Short mmCIF file of C-alpha atoms in Angstrom, two decimals:
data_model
loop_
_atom_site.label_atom_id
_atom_site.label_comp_id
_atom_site.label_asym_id
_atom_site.label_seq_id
_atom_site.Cartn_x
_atom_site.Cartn_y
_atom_site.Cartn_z
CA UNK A 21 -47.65 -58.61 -88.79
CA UNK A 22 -50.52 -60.19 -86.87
CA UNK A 23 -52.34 -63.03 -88.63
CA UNK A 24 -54.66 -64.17 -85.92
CA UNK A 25 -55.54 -61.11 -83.78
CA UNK A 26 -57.52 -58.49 -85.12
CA UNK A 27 -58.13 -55.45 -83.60
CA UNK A 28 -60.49 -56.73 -81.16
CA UNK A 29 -59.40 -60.52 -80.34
CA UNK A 30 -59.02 -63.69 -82.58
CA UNK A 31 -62.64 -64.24 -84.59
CA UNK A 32 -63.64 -66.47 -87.10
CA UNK A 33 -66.48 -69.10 -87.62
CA UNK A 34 -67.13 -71.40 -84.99
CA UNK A 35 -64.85 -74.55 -85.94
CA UNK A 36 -63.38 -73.19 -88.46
CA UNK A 37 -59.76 -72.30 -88.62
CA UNK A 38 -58.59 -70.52 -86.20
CA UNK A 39 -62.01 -71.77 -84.01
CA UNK A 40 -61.57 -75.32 -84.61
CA UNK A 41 -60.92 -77.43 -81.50
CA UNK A 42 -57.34 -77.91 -82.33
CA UNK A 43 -56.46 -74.43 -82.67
CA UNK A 44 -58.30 -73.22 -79.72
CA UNK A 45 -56.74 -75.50 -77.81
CA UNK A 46 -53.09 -74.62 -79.22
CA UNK A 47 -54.74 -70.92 -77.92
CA UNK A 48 -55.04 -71.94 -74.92
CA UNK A 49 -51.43 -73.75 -74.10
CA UNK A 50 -50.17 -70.84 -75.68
CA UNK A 51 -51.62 -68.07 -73.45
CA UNK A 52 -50.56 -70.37 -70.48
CA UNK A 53 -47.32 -70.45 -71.39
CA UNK A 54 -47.00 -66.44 -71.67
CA UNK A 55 -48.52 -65.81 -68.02
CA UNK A 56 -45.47 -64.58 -66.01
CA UNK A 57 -44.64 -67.39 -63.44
CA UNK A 58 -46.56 -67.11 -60.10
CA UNK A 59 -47.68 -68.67 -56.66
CA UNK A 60 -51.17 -69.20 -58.40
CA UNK A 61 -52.02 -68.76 -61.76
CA UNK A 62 -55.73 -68.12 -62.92
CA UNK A 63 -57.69 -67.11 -65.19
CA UNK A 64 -61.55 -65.97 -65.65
CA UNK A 65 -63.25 -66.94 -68.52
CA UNK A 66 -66.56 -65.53 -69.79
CA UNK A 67 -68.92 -66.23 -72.57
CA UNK A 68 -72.09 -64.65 -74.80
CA UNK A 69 -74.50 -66.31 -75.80
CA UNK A 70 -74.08 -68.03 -78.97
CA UNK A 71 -74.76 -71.72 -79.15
CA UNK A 72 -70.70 -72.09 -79.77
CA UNK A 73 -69.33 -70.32 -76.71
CA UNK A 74 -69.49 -73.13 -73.86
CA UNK A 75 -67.61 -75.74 -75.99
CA UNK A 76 -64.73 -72.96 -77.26
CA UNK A 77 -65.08 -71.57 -73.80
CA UNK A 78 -64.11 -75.42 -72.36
CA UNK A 79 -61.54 -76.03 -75.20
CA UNK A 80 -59.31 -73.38 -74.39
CA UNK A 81 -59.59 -73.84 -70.22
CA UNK A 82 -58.18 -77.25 -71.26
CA UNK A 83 -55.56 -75.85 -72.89
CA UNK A 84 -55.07 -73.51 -69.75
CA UNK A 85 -55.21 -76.60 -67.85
CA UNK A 86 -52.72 -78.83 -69.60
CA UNK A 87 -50.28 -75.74 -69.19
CA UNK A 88 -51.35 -75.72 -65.31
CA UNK A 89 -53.29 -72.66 -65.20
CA UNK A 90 -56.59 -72.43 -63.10
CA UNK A 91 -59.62 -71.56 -64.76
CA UNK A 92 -62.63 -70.02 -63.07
CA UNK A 93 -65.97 -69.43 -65.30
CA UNK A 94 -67.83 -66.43 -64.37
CA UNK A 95 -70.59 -67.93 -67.27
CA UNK A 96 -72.66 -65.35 -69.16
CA UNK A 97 -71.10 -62.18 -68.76
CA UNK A 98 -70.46 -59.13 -70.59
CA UNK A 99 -66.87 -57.83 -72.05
CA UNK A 100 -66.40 -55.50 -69.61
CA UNK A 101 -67.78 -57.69 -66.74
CA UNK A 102 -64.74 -60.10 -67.73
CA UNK A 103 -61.96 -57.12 -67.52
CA UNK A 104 -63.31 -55.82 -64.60
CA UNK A 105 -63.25 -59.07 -62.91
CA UNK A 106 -60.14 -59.73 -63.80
CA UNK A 107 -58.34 -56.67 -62.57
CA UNK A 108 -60.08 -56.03 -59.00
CA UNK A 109 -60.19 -60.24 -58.16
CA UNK A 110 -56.33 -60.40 -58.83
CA UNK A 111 -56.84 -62.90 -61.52
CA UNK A 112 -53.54 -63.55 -63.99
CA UNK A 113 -55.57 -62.72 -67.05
CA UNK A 114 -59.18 -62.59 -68.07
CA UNK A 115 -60.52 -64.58 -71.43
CA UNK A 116 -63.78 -63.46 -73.26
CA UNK A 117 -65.35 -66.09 -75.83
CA UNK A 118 -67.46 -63.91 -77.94
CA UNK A 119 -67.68 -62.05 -81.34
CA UNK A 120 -69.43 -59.32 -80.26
CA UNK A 121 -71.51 -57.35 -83.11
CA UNK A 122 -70.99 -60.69 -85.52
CA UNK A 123 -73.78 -62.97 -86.61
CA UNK A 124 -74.52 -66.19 -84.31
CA UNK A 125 -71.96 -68.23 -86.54
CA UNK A 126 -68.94 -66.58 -86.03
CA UNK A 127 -67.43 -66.54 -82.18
CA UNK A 128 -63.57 -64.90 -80.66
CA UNK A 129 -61.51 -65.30 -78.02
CA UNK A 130 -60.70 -61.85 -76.22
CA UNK A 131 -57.78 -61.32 -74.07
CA UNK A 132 -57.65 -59.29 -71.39
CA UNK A 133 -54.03 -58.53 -68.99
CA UNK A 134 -53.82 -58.61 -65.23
CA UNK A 135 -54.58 -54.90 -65.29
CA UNK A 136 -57.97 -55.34 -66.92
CA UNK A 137 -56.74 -53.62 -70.28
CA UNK A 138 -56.76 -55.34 -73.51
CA UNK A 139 -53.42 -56.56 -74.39
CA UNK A 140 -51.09 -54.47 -76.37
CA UNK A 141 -50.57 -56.13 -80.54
CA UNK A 142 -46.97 -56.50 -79.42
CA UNK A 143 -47.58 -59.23 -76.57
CA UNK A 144 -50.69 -60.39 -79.13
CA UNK A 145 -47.94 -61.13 -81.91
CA UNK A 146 -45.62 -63.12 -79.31
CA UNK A 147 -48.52 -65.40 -78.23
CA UNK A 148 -49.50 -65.95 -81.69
CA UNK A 149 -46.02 -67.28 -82.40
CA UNK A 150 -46.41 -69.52 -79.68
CA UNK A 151 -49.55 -70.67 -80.82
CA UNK A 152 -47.88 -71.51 -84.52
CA UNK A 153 -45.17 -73.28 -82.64
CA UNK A 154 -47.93 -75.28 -80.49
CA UNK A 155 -49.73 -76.40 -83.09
CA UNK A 156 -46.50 -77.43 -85.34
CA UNK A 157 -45.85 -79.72 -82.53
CA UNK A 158 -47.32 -82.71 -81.02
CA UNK A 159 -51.06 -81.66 -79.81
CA UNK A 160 -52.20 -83.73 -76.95
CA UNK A 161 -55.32 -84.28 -77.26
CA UNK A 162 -57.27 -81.82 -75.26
CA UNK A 163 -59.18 -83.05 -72.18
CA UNK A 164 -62.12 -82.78 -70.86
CA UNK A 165 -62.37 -79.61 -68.56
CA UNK A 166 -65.56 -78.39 -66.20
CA UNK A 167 -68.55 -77.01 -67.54
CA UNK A 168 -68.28 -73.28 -68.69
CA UNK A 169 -72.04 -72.72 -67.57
CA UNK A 170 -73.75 -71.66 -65.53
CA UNK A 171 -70.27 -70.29 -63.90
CA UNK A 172 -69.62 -69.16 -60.36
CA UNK A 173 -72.74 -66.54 -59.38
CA UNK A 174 -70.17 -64.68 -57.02
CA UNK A 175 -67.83 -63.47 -60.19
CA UNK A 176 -71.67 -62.49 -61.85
CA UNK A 177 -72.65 -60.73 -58.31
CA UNK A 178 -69.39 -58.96 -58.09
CA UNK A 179 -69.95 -57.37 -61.42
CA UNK A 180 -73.19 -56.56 -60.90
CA UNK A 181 -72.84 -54.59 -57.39
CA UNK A 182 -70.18 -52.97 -58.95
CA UNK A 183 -72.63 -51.42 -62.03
CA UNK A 184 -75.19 -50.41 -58.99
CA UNK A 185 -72.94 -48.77 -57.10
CA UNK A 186 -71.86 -46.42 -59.98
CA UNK A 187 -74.82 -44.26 -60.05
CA UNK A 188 -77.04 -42.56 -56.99
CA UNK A 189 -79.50 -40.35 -56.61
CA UNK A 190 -81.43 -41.31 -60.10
CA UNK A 191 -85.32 -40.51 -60.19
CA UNK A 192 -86.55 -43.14 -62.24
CA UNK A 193 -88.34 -42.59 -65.77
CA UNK A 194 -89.85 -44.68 -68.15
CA UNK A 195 -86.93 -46.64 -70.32
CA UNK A 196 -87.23 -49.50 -72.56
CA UNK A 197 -83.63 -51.53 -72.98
CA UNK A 198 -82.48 -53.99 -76.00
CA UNK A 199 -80.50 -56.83 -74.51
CA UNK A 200 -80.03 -57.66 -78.39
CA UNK A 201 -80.34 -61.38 -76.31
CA UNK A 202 -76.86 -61.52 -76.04
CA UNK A 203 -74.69 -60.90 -72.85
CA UNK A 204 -76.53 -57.94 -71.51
CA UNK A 205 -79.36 -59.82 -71.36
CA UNK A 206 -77.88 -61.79 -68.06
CA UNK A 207 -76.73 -58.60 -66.56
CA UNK A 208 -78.88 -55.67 -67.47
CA UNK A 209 -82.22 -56.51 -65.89
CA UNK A 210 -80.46 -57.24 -62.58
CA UNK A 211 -78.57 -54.30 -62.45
CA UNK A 212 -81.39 -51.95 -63.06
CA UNK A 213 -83.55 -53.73 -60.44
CA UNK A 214 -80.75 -52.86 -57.88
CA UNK A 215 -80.40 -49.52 -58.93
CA UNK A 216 -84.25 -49.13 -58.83
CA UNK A 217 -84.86 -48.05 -62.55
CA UNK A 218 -87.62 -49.65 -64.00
CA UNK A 219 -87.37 -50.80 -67.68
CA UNK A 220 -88.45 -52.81 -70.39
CA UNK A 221 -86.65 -55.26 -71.67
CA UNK A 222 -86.77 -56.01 -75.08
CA UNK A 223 -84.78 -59.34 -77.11
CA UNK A 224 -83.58 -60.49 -73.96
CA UNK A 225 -84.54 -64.60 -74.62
CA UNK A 226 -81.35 -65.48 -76.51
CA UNK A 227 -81.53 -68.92 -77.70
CA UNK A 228 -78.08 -69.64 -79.01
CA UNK A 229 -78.94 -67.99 -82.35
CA UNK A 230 -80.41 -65.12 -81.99
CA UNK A 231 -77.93 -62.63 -80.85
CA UNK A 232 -77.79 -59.07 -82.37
CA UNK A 233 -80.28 -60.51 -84.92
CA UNK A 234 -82.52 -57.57 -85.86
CA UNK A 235 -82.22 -55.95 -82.97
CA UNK A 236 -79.66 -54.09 -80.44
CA UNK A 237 -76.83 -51.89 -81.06
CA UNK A 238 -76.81 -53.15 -84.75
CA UNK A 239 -80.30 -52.09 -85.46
CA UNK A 240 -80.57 -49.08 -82.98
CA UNK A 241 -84.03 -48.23 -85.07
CA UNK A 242 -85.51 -50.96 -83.48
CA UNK A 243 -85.53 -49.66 -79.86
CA UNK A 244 -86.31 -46.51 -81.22
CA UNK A 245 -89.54 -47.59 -82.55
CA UNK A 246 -90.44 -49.49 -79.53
CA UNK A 247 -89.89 -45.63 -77.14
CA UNK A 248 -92.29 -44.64 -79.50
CA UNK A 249 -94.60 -46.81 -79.39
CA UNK A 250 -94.52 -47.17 -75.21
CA UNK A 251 -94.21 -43.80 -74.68
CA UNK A 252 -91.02 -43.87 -72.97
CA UNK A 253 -88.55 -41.13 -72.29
CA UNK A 254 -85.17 -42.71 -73.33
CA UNK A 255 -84.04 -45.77 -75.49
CA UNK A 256 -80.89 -47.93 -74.65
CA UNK A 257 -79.74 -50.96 -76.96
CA UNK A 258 -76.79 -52.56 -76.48
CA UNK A 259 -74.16 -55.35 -78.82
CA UNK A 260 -73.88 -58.73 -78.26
CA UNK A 261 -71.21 -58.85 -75.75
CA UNK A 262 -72.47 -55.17 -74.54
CA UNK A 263 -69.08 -52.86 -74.79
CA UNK A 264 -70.84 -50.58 -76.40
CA UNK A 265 -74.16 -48.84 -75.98
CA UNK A 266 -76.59 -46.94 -78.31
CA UNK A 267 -79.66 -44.83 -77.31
CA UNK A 268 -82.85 -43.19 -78.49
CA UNK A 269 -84.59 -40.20 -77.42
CA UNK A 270 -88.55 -39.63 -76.71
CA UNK A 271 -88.60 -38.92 -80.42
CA UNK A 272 -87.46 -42.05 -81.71
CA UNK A 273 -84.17 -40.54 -83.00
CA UNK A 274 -81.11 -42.61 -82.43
CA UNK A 275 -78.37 -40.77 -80.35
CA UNK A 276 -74.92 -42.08 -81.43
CA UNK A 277 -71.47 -42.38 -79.64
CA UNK A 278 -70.25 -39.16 -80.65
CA UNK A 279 -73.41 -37.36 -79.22
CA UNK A 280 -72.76 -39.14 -75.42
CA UNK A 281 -69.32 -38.23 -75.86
CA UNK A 282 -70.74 -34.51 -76.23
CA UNK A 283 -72.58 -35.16 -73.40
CA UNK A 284 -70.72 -36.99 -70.92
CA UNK A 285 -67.54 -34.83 -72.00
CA UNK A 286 -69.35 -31.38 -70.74
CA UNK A 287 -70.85 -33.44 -67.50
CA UNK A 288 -67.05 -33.82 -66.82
CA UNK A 289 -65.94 -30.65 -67.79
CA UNK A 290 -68.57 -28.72 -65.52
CA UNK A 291 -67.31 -31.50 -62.64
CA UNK A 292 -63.49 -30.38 -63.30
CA UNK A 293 -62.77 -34.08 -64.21
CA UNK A 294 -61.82 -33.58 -67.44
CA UNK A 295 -58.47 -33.89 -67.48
CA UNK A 296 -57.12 -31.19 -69.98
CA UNK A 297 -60.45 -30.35 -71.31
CA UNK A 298 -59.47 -33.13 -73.87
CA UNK A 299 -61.63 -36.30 -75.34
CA UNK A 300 -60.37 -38.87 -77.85
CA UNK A 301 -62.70 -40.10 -80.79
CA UNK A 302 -61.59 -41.81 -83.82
CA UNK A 303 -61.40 -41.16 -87.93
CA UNK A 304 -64.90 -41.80 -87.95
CA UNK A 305 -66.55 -39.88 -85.84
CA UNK A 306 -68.51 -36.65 -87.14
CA UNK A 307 -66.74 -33.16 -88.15
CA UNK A 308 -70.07 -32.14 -86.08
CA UNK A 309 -68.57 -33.35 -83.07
CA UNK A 310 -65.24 -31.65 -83.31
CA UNK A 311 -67.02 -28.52 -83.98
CA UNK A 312 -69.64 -28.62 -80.61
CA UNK A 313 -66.70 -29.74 -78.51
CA UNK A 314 -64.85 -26.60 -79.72
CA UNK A 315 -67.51 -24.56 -78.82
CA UNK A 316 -67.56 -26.04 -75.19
CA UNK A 317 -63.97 -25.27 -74.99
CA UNK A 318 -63.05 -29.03 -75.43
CA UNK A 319 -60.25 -30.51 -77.44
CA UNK A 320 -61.15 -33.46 -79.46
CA UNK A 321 -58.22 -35.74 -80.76
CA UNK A 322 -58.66 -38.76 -83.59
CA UNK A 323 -57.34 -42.39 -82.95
CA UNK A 324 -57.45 -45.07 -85.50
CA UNK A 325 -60.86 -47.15 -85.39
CA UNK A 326 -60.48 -49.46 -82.89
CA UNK A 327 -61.30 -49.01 -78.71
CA UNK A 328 -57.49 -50.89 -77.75
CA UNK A 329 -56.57 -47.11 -80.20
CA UNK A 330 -58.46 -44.98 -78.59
CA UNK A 331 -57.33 -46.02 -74.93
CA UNK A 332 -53.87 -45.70 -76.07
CA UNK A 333 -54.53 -42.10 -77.23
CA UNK A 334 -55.98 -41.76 -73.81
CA UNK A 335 -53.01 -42.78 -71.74
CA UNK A 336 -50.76 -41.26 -73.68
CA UNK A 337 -52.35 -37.96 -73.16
CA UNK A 338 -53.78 -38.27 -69.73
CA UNK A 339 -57.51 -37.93 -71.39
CA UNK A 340 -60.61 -39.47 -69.34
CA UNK A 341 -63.33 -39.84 -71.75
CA UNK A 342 -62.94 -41.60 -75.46
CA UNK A 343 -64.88 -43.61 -77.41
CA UNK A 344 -66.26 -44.68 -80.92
CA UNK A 345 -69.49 -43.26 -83.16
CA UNK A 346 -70.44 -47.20 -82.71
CA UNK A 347 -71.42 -46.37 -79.16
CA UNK A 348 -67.74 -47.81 -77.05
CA UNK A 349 -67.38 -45.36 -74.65
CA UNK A 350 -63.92 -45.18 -72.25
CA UNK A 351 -64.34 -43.41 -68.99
CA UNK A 352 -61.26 -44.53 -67.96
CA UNK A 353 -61.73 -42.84 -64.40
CA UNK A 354 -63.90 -46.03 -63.78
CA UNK A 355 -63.30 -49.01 -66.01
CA UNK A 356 -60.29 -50.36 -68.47
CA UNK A 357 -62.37 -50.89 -71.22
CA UNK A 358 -65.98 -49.79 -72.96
CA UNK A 359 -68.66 -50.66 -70.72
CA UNK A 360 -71.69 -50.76 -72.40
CA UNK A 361 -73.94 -50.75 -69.42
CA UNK A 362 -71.66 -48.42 -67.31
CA UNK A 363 -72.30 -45.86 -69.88
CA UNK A 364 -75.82 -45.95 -70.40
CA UNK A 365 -75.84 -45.80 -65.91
CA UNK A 366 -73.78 -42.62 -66.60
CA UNK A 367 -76.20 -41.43 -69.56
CA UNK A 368 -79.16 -41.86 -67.37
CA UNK A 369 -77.74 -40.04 -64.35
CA UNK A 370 -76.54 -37.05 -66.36
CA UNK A 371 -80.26 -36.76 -67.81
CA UNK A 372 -81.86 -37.31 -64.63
CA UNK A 373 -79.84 -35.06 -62.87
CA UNK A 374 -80.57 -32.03 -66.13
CA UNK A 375 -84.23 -32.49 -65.57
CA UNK A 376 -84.06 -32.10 -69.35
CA UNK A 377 -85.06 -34.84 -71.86
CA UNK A 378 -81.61 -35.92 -74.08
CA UNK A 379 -82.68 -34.03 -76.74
CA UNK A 380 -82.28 -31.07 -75.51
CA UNK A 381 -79.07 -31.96 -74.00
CA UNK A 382 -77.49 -32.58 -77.38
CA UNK A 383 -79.33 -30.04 -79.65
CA UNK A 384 -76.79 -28.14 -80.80
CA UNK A 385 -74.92 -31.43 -82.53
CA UNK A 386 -74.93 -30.85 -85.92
CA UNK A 387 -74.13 -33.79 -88.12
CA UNK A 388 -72.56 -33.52 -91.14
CA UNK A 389 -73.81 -36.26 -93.75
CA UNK A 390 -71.96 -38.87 -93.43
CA UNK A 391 -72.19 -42.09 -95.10
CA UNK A 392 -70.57 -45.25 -94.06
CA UNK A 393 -70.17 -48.74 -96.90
CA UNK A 394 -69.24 -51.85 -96.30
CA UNK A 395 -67.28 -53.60 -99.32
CA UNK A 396 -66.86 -57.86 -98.82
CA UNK A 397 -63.31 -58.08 -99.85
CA UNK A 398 -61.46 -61.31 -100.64
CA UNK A 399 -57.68 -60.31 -99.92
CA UNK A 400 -56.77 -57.49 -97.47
CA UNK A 401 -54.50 -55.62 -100.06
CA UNK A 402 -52.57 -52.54 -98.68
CA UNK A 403 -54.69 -49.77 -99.96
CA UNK A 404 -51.74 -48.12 -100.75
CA UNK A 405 -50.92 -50.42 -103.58
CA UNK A 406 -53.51 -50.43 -105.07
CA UNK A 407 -53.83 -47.46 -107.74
CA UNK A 408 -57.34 -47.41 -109.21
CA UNK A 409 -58.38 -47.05 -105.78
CA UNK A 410 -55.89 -44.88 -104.75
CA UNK A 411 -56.74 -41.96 -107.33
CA UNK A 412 -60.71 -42.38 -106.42
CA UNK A 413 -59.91 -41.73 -103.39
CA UNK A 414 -57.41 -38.73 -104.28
CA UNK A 415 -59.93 -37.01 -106.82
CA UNK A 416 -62.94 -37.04 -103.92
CA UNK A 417 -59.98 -35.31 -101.49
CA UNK A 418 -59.31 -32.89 -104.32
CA UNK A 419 -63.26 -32.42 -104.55
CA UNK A 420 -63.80 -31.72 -101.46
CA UNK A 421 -61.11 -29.50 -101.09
CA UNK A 422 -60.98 -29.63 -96.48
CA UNK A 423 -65.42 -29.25 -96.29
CA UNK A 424 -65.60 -33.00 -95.63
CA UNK A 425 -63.38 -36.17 -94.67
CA UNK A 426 -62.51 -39.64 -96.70
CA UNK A 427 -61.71 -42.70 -94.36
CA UNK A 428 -61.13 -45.72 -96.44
CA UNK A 429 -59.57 -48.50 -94.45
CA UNK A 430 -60.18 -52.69 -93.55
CA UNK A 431 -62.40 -54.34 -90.92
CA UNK A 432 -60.11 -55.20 -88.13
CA UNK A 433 -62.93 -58.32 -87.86
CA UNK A 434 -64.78 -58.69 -91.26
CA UNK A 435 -63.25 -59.19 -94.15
CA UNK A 436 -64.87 -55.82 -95.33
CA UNK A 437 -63.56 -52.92 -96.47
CA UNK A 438 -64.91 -50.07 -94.85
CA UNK A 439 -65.79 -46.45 -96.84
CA UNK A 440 -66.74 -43.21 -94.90
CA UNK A 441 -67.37 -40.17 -96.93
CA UNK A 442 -67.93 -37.03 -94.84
CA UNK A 443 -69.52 -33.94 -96.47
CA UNK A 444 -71.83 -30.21 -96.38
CA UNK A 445 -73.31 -31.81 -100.03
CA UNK A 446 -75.13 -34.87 -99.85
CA UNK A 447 -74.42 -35.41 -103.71
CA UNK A 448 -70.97 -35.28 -103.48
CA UNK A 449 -70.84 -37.58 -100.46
CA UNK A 450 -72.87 -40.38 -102.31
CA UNK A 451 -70.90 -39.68 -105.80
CA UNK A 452 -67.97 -40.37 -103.75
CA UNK A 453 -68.50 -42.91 -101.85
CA UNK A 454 -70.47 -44.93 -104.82
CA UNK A 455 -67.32 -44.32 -106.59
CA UNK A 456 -64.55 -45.69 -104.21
CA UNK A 457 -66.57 -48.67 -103.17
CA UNK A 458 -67.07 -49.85 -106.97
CA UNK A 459 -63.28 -49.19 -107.23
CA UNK A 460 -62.59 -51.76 -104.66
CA UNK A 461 -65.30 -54.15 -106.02
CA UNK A 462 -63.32 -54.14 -109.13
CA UNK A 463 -60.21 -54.57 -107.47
CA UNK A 464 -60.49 -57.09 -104.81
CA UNK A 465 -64.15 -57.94 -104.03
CA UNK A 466 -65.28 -60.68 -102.78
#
């Protein structure tokens, strides 16, 4: 069992165990020591923008360093700009230094293979052995290593022609974009300028602190206020290190992951590029999308919560198009990973293209209620053994008898447990859900 990966990287509180300096650096020996032996070793490191990310970003390329890999910095960058980066420049691996959707405290380091893809929790558990045994042993003390920022402009350039080149033939209408003045906020203005799509930019001044703080993919209502009130056509918001992508349409509704799954799965479909008329989603996304797939003659298949799951799911089946309700989106045709900004390129073409507002495009999407609580937990307790829990969550099953869905499961990066209660009533789904999370209060809150 894994005790410093999560599901999306290693996170914690910026230096604080496992983000102290010692650690990181122990992270950083380690993952040079599990790079297969080659001419030239490198690796590309990129960073958000919290306050904490050059110094952890330096830490570990000393690390790197003292076990005689190369590290380039490609400076503020997105996720995806990282993998990428690291699969088309022939680098040995590719390191992220962000914690995504977290608050400004908290930071991760995020691991990408040689192929671009996140790395599989098998190779994750034999690097974190190596980092137990580093740290057991004699730490040198790490070095100093060159600045993380501003990194090399050709890595940023590279991405950024990359993005452009993804779309064509766009007729520009009026957008306004949330950089939630994180990563995006480095990236997105340029690559709209290039593509010729005008846009306002909104929370794109990060200051070290501010990141995803009342604003972007965390507080999607926010953009779609501001459509409103600038009359524009289409909302985008992204997270802090921008895998994954919200929107809002000229109504000021927000338009979730599973609704540009519904819509980028029947763009492929009517292209013949949907490979097996089949798209993966996860536990939590809506019975409402299963349904409208169905109806488009599309096959939609659950992964656990998690993008590294859903991309598994995806090669194992030969799928093209997964993703997440929290807006990461895999078109694996054209990236490794959820690209935040690839997909709203794609979301903009496909309504350009339509002549039709989103909307319309997603009308028939009809959402279940669906509620979604997060419980502060102080112990991650199999669920399982737990049996107070265990029978709340049995007698809302029994309730709902197969007209809605129960996901109870941990944060693979908070310590949270998560509740999602799925239903036709409204009444039962809060009854439910109110019911489970005081269970788990009771039994292991924080």
């Amino acid at each position: 069992m894994r005790k410093l990966f999560g599901t999306d990287g290693i996170r914690g509180v910026a230096g604080e165990y496992p983000l102290d300096k010692k650690t990181i650096y122990a992270i950083g020996k380690a993952l040079g020591h599990h790079l297969p032996a080659a001419s030239r070793r490198r690796i590309v490191i990129g960073l958000d923008t919290r306050e904490s990310s050059a110094w952890i970003a330096e830490t570990l390329s000393a690390g790197l360093a003292d076990s005689g890999i190369e590290t380039e910095s490609a400076g503020v960058i997105t996720t995806p700009g990282i993998a990428h980066l690291t699969h088309t420049l022939n680098f040995s691996a590719g390191v992220v230094i962000s914690a995504s959707h977290n608050p400004w405290q908290d930071n991760g380091i995020k691991i990408f293979g040689l192929d671009g893809y996140k790395l599989p929790d098998e190779v994750e558990l034999e690097i974190e052995e190596e980092i137990f045994s580093q740290l057991l042993a004699t730490v040198s003390r790490p070095r100093t290593s060159a600045p993380s920022l501003p990194g090399n402009p050709n890595l940023h350039d590279a991405y950024v022609e990359w993005l452009a080149s993804s779309i064509s033939g766009v007729d520009p209408f009026k957008v306004v974009v949330d950089c939630a003045n994180g990563a995006a906020s480095a990236i997105a203005p340029e690559v709209f300028r290039r593509c010729g799509l005008p846009a306002d930019f909104t929370h794109s001044t990060p200051n070290g602190r501010n990141i995803n703080e009342n604003c972007g993919a965390l507080h999607p209502k926010v953009v779609a206020g501001e459509v409103i009130a600038r009359k524009a056509e289409l909302g985008i918001c992204f997270d802090g290190d921008a895998d994954r992508v919200l929107f809002a349409d000229h109504h000021g509704s927000v338009v979730n992951g599973d609704a540009v799954m519904l819509l980028l799965g029947r763009e492929l479909q009517q292209q013949g590029r949907l490979n097996g008329n089949t798209i993966v989603a996860t536990t939590m996304s809506n019975m409402g999308l299963e349904i409208a797939l169905r109806e488009s003659g599309i096959k939609m298949l659950r992964a656990p919560v998690g993008d590294k799951y859903v991309l598994e799911e995806m090669k194992k089946t030969g799928a093209v198009l997964g993703g997440e309700q929290s807006g990461h989106i895999i078109l694996s045709q054209l990236a490794t990973t959820g690209d935040g900004l690839l997909t709203a390129l794609k979301v903009l073409e496909v309504v350009a293209h339509s002549g039709k507002p989103i909307s319309e495009l997603i009308a028939d999407l009809k959402v279940f209620p669906q509620v979604l609580k997060g419980v502060p937990v102080r112990e991650k307790r199999p669920l399982a053994q737990i049996p107070a829990v265990q029978a709340t969550i049995q007698e809302a099953e029994r309730d709902l008898n197969g007209s809605g869905r129960v996901v109870v499961r941990y944060s693979g990066t908070e310590a949270l447990a998560r509740v999602m209660i799925e239903a036709e009533s409204k009444e039962k789904m809060e009854k439910h859900a109110n019911a489970i999370v005081q269970a788990i209060q009771q039994a292991i809150g924080a």
